[in-house]
PDB file of C-alpha atoms in Angstrom:
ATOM      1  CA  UNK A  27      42.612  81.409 100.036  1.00 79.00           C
ATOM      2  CA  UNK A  28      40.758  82.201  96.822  1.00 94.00           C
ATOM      3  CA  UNK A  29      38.972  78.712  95.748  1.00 96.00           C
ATOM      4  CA  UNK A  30      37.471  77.422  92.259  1.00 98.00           C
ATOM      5  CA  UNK A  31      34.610  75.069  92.018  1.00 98.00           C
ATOM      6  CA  UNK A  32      34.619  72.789  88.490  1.00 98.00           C
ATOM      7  CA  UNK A  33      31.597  71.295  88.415  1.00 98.00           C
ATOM      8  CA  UNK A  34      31.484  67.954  86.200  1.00 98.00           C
ATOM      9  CA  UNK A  35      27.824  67.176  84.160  1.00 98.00           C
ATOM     10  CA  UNK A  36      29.515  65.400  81.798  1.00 97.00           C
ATOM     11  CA  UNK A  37      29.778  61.462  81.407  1.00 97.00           C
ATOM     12  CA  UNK A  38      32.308  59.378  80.021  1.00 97.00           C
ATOM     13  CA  UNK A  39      29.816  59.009  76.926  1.00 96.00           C
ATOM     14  CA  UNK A  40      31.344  62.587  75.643  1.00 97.00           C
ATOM     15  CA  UNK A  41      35.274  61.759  76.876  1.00 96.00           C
ATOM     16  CA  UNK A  42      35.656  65.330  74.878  1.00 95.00           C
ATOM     17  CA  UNK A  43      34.537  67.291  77.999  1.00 96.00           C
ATOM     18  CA  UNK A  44      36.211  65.083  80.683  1.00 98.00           C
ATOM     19  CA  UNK A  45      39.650  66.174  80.809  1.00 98.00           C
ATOM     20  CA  UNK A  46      39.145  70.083  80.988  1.00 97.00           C
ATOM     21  CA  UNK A  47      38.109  70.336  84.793  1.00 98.00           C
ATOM     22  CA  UNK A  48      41.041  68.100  85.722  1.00 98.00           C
ATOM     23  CA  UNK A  49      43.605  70.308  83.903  1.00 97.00           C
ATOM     24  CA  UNK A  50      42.287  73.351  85.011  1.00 98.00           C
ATOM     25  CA  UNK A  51      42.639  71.977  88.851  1.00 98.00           C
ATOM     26  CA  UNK A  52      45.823  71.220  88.657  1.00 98.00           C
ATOM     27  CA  UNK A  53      46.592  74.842  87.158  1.00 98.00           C
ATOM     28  CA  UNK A  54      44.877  76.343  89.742  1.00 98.00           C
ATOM     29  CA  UNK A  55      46.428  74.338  92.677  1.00 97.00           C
ATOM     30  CA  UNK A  56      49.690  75.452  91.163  1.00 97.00           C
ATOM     31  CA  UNK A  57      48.652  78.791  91.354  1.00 97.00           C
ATOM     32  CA  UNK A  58      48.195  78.529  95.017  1.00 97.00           C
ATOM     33  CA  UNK A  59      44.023  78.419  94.453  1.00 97.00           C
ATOM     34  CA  UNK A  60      42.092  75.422  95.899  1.00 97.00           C
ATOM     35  CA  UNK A  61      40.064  73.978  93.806  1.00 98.00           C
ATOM     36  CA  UNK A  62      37.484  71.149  94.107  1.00 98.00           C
ATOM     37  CA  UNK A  63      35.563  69.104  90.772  1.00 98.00           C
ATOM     38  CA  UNK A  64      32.208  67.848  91.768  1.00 98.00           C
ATOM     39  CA  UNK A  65      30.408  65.182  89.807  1.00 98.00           C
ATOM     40  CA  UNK A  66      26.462  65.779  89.021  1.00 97.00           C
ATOM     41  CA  UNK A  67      24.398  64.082  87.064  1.00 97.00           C
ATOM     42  CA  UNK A  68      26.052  61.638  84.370  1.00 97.00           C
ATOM     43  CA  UNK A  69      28.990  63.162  85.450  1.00 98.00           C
ATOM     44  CA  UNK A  70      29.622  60.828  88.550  1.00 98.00           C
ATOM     45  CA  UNK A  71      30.330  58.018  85.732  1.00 98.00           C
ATOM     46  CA  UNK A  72      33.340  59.611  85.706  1.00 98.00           C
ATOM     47  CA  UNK A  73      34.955  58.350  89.350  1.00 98.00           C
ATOM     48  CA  UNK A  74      33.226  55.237  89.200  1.00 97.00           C
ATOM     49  CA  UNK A  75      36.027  52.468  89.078  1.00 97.00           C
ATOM     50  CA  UNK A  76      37.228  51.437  86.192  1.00 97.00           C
ATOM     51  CA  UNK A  77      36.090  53.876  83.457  1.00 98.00           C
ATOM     52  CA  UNK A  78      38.653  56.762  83.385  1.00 97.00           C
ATOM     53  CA  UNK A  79      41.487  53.904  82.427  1.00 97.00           C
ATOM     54  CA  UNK A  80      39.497  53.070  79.442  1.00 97.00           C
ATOM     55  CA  UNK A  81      39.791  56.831  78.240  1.00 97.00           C
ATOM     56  CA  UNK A  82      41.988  58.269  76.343  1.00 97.00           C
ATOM     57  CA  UNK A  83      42.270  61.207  73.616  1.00 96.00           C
ATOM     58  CA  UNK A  84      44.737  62.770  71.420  1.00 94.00           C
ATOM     59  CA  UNK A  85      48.513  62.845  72.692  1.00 95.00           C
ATOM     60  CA  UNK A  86      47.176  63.309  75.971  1.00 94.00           C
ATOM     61  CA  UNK A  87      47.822  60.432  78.679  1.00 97.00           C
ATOM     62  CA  UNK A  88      44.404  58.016  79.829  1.00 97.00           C
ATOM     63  CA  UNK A  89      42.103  59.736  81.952  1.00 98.00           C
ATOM     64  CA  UNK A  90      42.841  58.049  84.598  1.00 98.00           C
ATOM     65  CA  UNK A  91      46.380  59.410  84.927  1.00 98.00           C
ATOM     66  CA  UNK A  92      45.385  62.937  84.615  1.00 98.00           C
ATOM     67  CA  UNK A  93      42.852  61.980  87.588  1.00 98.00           C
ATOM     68  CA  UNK A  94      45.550  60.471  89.462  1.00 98.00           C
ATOM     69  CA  UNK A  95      47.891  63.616  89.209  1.00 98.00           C
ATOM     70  CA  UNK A  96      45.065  65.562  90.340  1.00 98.00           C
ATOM     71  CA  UNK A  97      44.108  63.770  93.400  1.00 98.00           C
ATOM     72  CA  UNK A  98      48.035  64.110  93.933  1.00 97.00           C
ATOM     73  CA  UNK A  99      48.258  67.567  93.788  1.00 97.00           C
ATOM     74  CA  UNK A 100      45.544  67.863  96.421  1.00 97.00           C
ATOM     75  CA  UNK A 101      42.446  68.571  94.321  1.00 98.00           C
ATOM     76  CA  UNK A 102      39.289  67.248  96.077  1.00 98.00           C
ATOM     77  CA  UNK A 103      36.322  64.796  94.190  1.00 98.00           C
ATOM     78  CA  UNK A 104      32.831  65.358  95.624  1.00 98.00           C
ATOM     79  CA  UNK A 105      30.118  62.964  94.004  1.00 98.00           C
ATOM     80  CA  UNK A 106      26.735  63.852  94.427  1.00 97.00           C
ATOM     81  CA  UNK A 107      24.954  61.422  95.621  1.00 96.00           C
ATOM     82  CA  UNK A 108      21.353  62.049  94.325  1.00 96.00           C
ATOM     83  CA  UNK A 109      23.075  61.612  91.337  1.00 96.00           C
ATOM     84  CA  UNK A 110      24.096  58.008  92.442  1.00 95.00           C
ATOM     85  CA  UNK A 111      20.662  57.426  93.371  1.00 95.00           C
ATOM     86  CA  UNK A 112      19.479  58.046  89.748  1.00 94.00           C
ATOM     87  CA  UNK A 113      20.984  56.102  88.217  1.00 94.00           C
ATOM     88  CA  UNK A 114      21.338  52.950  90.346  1.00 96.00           C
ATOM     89  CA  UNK A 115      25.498  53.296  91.856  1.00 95.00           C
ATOM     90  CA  UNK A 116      26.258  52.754  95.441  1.00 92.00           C
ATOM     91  CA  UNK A 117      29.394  54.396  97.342  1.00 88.00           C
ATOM     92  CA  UNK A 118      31.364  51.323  96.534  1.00 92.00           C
ATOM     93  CA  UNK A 119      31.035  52.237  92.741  1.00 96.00           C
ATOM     94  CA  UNK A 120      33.852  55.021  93.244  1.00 97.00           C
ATOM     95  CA  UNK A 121      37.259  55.971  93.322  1.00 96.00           C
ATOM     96  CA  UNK A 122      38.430  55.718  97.069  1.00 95.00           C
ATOM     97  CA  UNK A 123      39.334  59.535  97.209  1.00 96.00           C
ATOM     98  CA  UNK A 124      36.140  60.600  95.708  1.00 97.00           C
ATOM     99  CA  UNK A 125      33.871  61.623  98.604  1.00 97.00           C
ATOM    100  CA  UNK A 126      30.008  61.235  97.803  1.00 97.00           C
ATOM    101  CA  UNK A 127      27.820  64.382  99.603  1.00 97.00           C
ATOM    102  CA  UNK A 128      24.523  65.891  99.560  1.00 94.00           C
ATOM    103  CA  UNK A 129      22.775  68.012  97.451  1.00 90.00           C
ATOM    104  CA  UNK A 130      23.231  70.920  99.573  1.00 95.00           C
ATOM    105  CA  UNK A 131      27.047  70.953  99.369  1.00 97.00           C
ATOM    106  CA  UNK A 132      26.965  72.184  95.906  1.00 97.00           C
ATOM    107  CA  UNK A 133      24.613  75.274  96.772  1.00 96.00           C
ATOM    108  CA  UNK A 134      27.332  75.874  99.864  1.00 97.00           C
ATOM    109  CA  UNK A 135      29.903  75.206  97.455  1.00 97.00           C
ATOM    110  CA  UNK A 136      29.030  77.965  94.728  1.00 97.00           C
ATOM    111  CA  UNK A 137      28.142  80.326  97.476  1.00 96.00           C
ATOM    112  CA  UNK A 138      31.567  79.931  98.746  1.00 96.00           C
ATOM    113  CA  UNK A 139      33.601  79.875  95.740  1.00 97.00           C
ATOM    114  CA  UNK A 140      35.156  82.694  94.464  1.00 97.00           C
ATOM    115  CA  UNK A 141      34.418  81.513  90.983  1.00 97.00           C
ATOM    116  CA  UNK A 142      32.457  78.065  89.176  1.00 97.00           C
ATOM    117  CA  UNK A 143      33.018  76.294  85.891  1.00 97.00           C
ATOM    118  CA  UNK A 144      30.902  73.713  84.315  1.00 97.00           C
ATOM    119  CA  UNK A 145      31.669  71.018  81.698  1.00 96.00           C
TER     120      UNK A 145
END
């Protein structure tokens, strides 16, 4: 199966950037690809409870609900959790589907993908 990694730097401080890798997810799990959004950096503010309700842009619905139709149609959250470390959130700080992993798994994860996106 062909898979697409989105790979999340963002944080909610530019909301601008946050709904992209969520849309495109969905798109590709409709199109049969399996994709997976990880969370570096200031990204990983993104799947920590309680901040994608509070965003919201344009005619599109919160955050949140875009998140929630993506974790529905089977699109995996990895967290980083160096990331975590740096800036002082524990495992409990997340969403319950969004599963916190090592550094390594992103190198594994571009060298398996058949193609990588950042935001």
């Amino acid at each position: 199966m062909t898979n697409l990694l989105y790979v999340q730097t963002s944080g909610i401080d530019t909301p601008e950037r946050l709904y992209s890798p969520f849309i495109l997810a969905q798109t590709a799990k409709a199109m049969g690809i399996d994709p997976i959004i990880y969370f570096l950096g200031m990204g990983v503010t993104v799947v920590k409870k309680g901040n994608a309700e509070k965003i919201k842009m344009g005619a599109f619905p919160t955050l949140q609900e875009v998140m929630d139709q993506s974790i529905k149609a089977g699109v995996k959250l990895m967290v980083c959790e160096q990331s975590c470390q740096l800036i002082n959130l524990t495992t409990g700080d997340f969403i319950p589907t969004a599963e916190i992993v090592g550094a390594a798994t992103l190198n594994d994860l571009v060298l398996e993908a058949d193609g990588t996106m950042w935001f």
